[in-house]
Amino acid sequence: MSTVTLKGNPFNTIGVLPSVGESAVDFRLVKTDLSETTLADYKGSRLVLNIFPSVDTPTCAMSVRKFNEQVSQLDNTKVLCVSADLPFAAARFCGAEGIENVATGSSFRSTFGTDYGVEFVDGPLKGLLSRSVVVLDESGKVIYTEQVSETADEPDYEAAIAAL
């Protein structure tokens, strides 16, 4: 279990992020067209998992915009934005914002939050995902992780990109 805060108030996640050097846990997430995506879909590419509570909050939306802009300039690198938002919300946001360089995956019918240790188990965001970044190499090995300690803060984009 990890403890993070929201505006200084502490609450907990179900577990901890995978460790650097471990193989990533397989996942099954729902894409905007309601089909599913898995870790295998990204085999051979570096992958940034941008995990957050909801695209309908300013900080989460900013993380999608920034990763869309910054990682799109890198070779053989993809970004998968993961939240418990319904796929329709992600499609609406990306369409309205002109976001084309990231994919989205909804955890609404998966065990992603438990498997990656990021599901909130108490507090006002219970059931949503903790703001985190997990970076994988081409073989699916974890090369960087960050669980943002204050949920209202943005992740360390520079550190995630430097890990690539």
mmCIF file of C-alpha atoms in Angstrom:
data_model
loop_
_atom_site.group_PDB
_atom_site.id
_atom_site.type_symbol
_atom_site.label_atom_id
_atom_site.label_comp_id
_atom_site.label_asym_id
_atom_site.label_seq_id
_atom_site.Cartn_x
_atom_site.Cartn_y
_atom_site.Cartn_z
ATOM 1 C CA MET A 1 0.000 0.000 0.000
ATOM 2 C CA SER A 2 1.183 3.531 -0.796
ATOM 3 C CA THR A 3 -0.012 6.775 0.721
ATOM 4 C CA VAL A 4 -0.479 9.922 -1.364
ATOM 5 C CA THR A 5 -2.280 13.169 -0.675
ATOM 6 C CA LEU A 6 -4.977 15.265 -2.280
ATOM 7 C CA LYS A 7 -4.561 18.898 -1.233
ATOM 8 C CA GLY A 8 -2.596 17.670 1.766
ATOM 9 C CA ASN A 9 -5.121 15.051 2.912
ATOM 10 C CA PRO A 10 -3.644 11.521 2.930
ATOM 11 C CA PHE A 11 -5.225 8.426 1.428
ATOM 12 C CA ASN A 12 -4.043 5.045 0.178
ATOM 13 C CA THR A 13 -3.618 2.940 -2.912
ATOM 14 C CA ILE A 14 -4.134 -0.803 -3.061
ATOM 15 C CA GLY A 15 -0.434 -1.574 -3.572
ATOM 16 C CA VAL A 16 2.823 -0.236 -4.957
ATOM 17 C CA LEU A 17 4.056 0.397 -8.484
ATOM 18 C CA PRO A 18 6.061 -2.319 -10.237
ATOM 19 C CA SER A 19 9.796 -2.104 -9.528
ATOM 20 C CA VAL A 20 12.380 -0.953 -12.046
ATOM 21 C CA GLY A 21 13.877 -4.031 -13.703
ATOM 22 C CA GLU A 22 10.695 -6.126 -13.431
ATOM 23 C CA SER A 23 8.709 -7.252 -16.427
ATOM 24 C CA ALA A 24 5.510 -5.244 -16.744
ATOM 25 C CA VAL A 25 2.294 -6.908 -15.716
ATOM 26 C CA ASP A 26 0.068 -7.682 -18.682
ATOM 27 C CA PHE A 27 -3.072 -5.570 -18.838
ATOM 28 C CA ARG A 28 -6.352 -5.383 -20.676
ATOM 29 C CA LEU A 29 -7.807 -1.898 -21.154
ATOM 30 C CA VAL A 30 -10.717 -0.571 -23.195
ATOM 31 C CA LYS A 31 -9.976 1.713 -26.146
ATOM 32 C CA THR A 32 -12.253 4.496 -27.392
ATOM 33 C CA ASP A 33 -13.878 2.153 -29.935
ATOM 34 C CA LEU A 34 -14.679 -0.298 -27.067
ATOM 35 C CA SER A 35 -12.176 -2.867 -28.306
ATOM 36 C CA GLU A 36 -9.444 -3.965 -25.934
ATOM 37 C CA THR A 37 -5.725 -3.277 -25.882
ATOM 38 C CA THR A 38 -3.082 -5.293 -24.062
ATOM 39 C CA LEU A 39 0.609 -4.988 -23.298
ATOM 40 C CA ALA A 40 1.318 -7.244 -26.289
ATOM 41 C CA ASP A 41 -0.022 -4.515 -28.607
ATOM 42 C CA TYR A 42 3.022 -2.407 -27.683
ATOM 43 C CA LYS A 43 5.686 -5.102 -27.991
ATOM 44 C CA GLY A 44 8.803 -3.754 -29.681
ATOM 45 C CA SER A 45 8.032 -0.134 -28.758
ATOM 46 C CA ARG A 46 8.966 1.852 -25.705
ATOM 47 C CA LEU A 47 5.831 2.680 -23.744
ATOM 48 C CA VAL A 48 4.909 5.435 -21.325
ATOM 49 C CA LEU A 49 1.919 4.580 -19.141
ATOM 50 C CA ASN A 50 0.470 7.941 -18.089
ATOM 51 C CA ILE A 51 -1.891 6.926 -15.274
ATOM 52 C CA PHE A 52 -4.304 9.376 -13.637
ATOM 53 C CA PRO A 53 -7.711 9.762 -11.927
ATOM 54 C CA SER A 54 -9.770 11.480 -14.668
ATOM 55 C CA VAL A 55 -9.161 13.390 -17.881
ATOM 56 C CA ASP A 56 -11.902 15.778 -16.734
ATOM 57 C CA THR A 57 -9.585 17.411 -14.189
ATOM 58 C CA PRO A 58 -7.062 20.140 -15.070
ATOM 59 C CA THR A 59 -3.896 18.305 -13.972
ATOM 60 C CA CYS A 60 -4.851 15.060 -15.686
ATOM 61 C CA ALA A 61 -5.748 16.890 -18.871
ATOM 62 C CA MET A 62 -2.404 18.718 -18.787
ATOM 63 C CA SER A 63 -0.504 15.429 -18.482
ATOM 64 C CA VAL A 64 -2.224 14.107 -21.616
ATOM 65 C CA ARG A 65 -1.387 17.310 -23.504
ATOM 66 C CA LYS A 66 2.263 17.347 -22.386
ATOM 67 C CA PHE A 67 2.951 13.683 -23.119
ATOM 68 C CA ASN A 68 1.164 14.078 -26.470
ATOM 69 C CA GLU A 69 3.540 16.911 -27.331
ATOM 70 C CA GLN A 70 6.815 15.701 -25.829
ATOM 71 C CA VAL A 71 6.847 11.969 -26.492
ATOM 72 C CA SER A 72 5.588 12.318 -30.051
ATOM 73 C CA GLN A 73 9.048 13.644 -30.908
ATOM 74 C CA LEU A 74 10.761 10.414 -29.779
ATOM 75 C CA ASP A 75 11.418 7.419 -32.001
ATOM 76 C CA ASN A 76 9.776 4.065 -31.303
ATOM 77 C CA THR A 77 7.905 5.436 -28.282
ATOM 78 C CA LYS A 78 4.190 5.346 -27.543
ATOM 79 C CA VAL A 79 2.064 6.790 -24.754
ATOM 80 C CA LEU A 80 -0.954 5.059 -23.269
ATOM 81 C CA CYS A 81 -3.046 7.302 -21.015
ATOM 82 C CA VAL A 82 -4.823 5.144 -18.442
ATOM 83 C CA SER A 83 -7.733 6.174 -16.232
ATOM 84 C CA ALA A 84 -11.048 4.846 -14.990
ATOM 85 C CA ASP A 85 -12.817 7.300 -17.317
ATOM 86 C CA LEU A 86 -15.227 5.726 -19.729
ATOM 87 C CA PRO A 87 -13.778 5.412 -23.237
ATOM 88 C CA PHE A 88 -16.312 7.992 -24.447
ATOM 89 C CA ALA A 89 -14.848 10.678 -22.148
ATOM 90 C CA ALA A 90 -11.330 9.993 -23.409
ATOM 91 C CA ALA A 91 -12.502 10.151 -27.037
ATOM 92 C CA ARG A 92 -14.368 13.402 -26.394
ATOM 93 C CA PHE A 93 -11.366 15.018 -24.695
ATOM 94 C CA CYS A 94 -8.790 13.927 -27.287
ATOM 95 C CA GLY A 95 -11.067 14.949 -30.148
ATOM 96 C CA ALA A 96 -11.786 18.385 -28.689
ATOM 97 C CA GLU A 97 -8.101 18.973 -27.908
ATOM 98 C CA GLY A 98 -6.716 17.635 -31.192
ATOM 99 C CA ILE A 99 -4.704 15.010 -29.294
ATOM 100 C CA GLU A 100 -3.406 12.476 -31.822
ATOM 101 C CA ASN A 101 -0.085 11.187 -30.461
ATOM 102 C CA VAL A 102 -1.310 9.213 -27.468
ATOM 103 C CA ALA A 103 -3.664 6.291 -27.042
ATOM 104 C CA THR A 104 -6.136 5.996 -24.200
ATOM 105 C CA GLY A 105 -7.188 2.981 -22.184
ATOM 106 C CA SER A 106 -10.010 2.770 -19.692
ATOM 107 C CA SER A 107 -9.631 0.532 -16.667
ATOM 108 C CA PHE A 108 -13.387 0.417 -16.120
ATOM 109 C CA ARG A 109 -13.674 -3.335 -16.729
ATOM 110 C CA SER A 110 -10.174 -4.500 -15.836
ATOM 111 C CA THR A 111 -7.863 -5.262 -12.933
ATOM 112 C CA PHE A 112 -5.268 -2.692 -14.038
ATOM 113 C CA GLY A 113 -5.559 -0.588 -10.862
ATOM 114 C CA THR A 114 -4.945 -3.597 -8.640
ATOM 115 C CA ASP A 115 -2.275 -5.151 -10.867
ATOM 116 C CA TYR A 116 -0.247 -1.922 -11.012
ATOM 117 C CA GLY A 117 -0.960 -0.986 -7.376
ATOM 118 C CA VAL A 118 -2.528 2.363 -8.258
ATOM 119 C CA GLU A 119 -6.216 2.015 -7.378
ATOM 120 C CA PHE A 120 -7.306 4.259 -4.507
ATOM 121 C CA VAL A 121 -8.825 2.205 -1.676
ATOM 122 C CA ASP A 122 -10.070 5.089 0.454
ATOM 123 C CA GLY A 123 -10.608 8.835 0.346
ATOM 124 C CA PRO A 124 -12.637 10.929 -2.082
ATOM 125 C CA LEU A 125 -11.092 9.280 -5.164
ATOM 126 C CA LYS A 126 -11.734 5.703 -4.037
ATOM 127 C CA GLY A 127 -11.913 3.412 -7.076
ATOM 128 C CA LEU A 128 -9.996 5.811 -9.354
ATOM 129 C CA LEU A 129 -6.289 5.555 -10.233
ATOM 130 C CA SER A 130 -3.404 7.372 -8.560
ATOM 131 C CA ARG A 131 -1.397 9.777 -10.715
ATOM 132 C CA SER A 132 1.617 7.726 -11.788
ATOM 133 C CA VAL A 133 3.989 7.156 -14.665
ATOM 134 C CA VAL A 134 5.460 3.792 -15.625
ATOM 135 C CA VAL A 135 7.951 3.651 -18.505
ATOM 136 C CA LEU A 136 8.698 0.372 -20.270
ATOM 137 C CA ASP A 137 11.464 -0.533 -22.685
ATOM 138 C CA GLU A 138 10.899 -2.404 -25.961
ATOM 139 C CA SER A 139 10.844 -5.758 -24.172
ATOM 140 C CA GLY A 140 8.234 -4.682 -21.617
ATOM 141 C CA LYS A 141 10.692 -4.225 -18.764
ATOM 142 C CA VAL A 142 10.026 -1.384 -16.304
ATOM 143 C CA ILE A 143 12.737 1.290 -16.630
ATOM 144 C CA TYR A 144 11.124 4.142 -14.656
ATOM 145 C CA THR A 145 8.270 4.691 -12.221
ATOM 146 C CA GLU A 146 6.802 7.641 -10.392
ATOM 147 C CA GLN A 147 3.776 7.815 -8.156
ATOM 148 C CA VAL A 148 3.077 11.517 -7.687
ATOM 149 C CA SER A 149 2.898 12.133 -3.941
ATOM 150 C CA GLU A 150 0.431 15.049 -4.200
ATOM 151 C CA THR A 151 -2.380 14.090 -6.557
ATOM 152 C CA ALA A 152 -2.973 17.699 -7.597
ATOM 153 C CA ASP A 153 0.629 17.961 -8.921
ATOM 154 C CA GLU A 154 1.842 17.024 -12.390
ATOM 155 C CA PRO A 155 4.281 14.149 -12.926
ATOM 156 C CA ASP A 156 7.979 14.731 -13.580
ATOM 157 C CA TYR A 157 7.864 14.721 -17.386
ATOM 158 C CA GLU A 158 11.578 15.363 -17.755
ATOM 159 C CA ALA A 159 12.561 12.366 -15.590
ATOM 160 C CA ALA A 160 10.191 10.060 -17.507
ATOM 161 C CA ILE A 161 11.561 11.206 -20.846
ATOM 162 C CA ALA A 162 15.163 11.000 -19.609
ATOM 163 C CA ALA A 163 14.535 7.331 -18.723
ATOM 164 C CA LEU A 164 13.740 6.679 -22.389
#
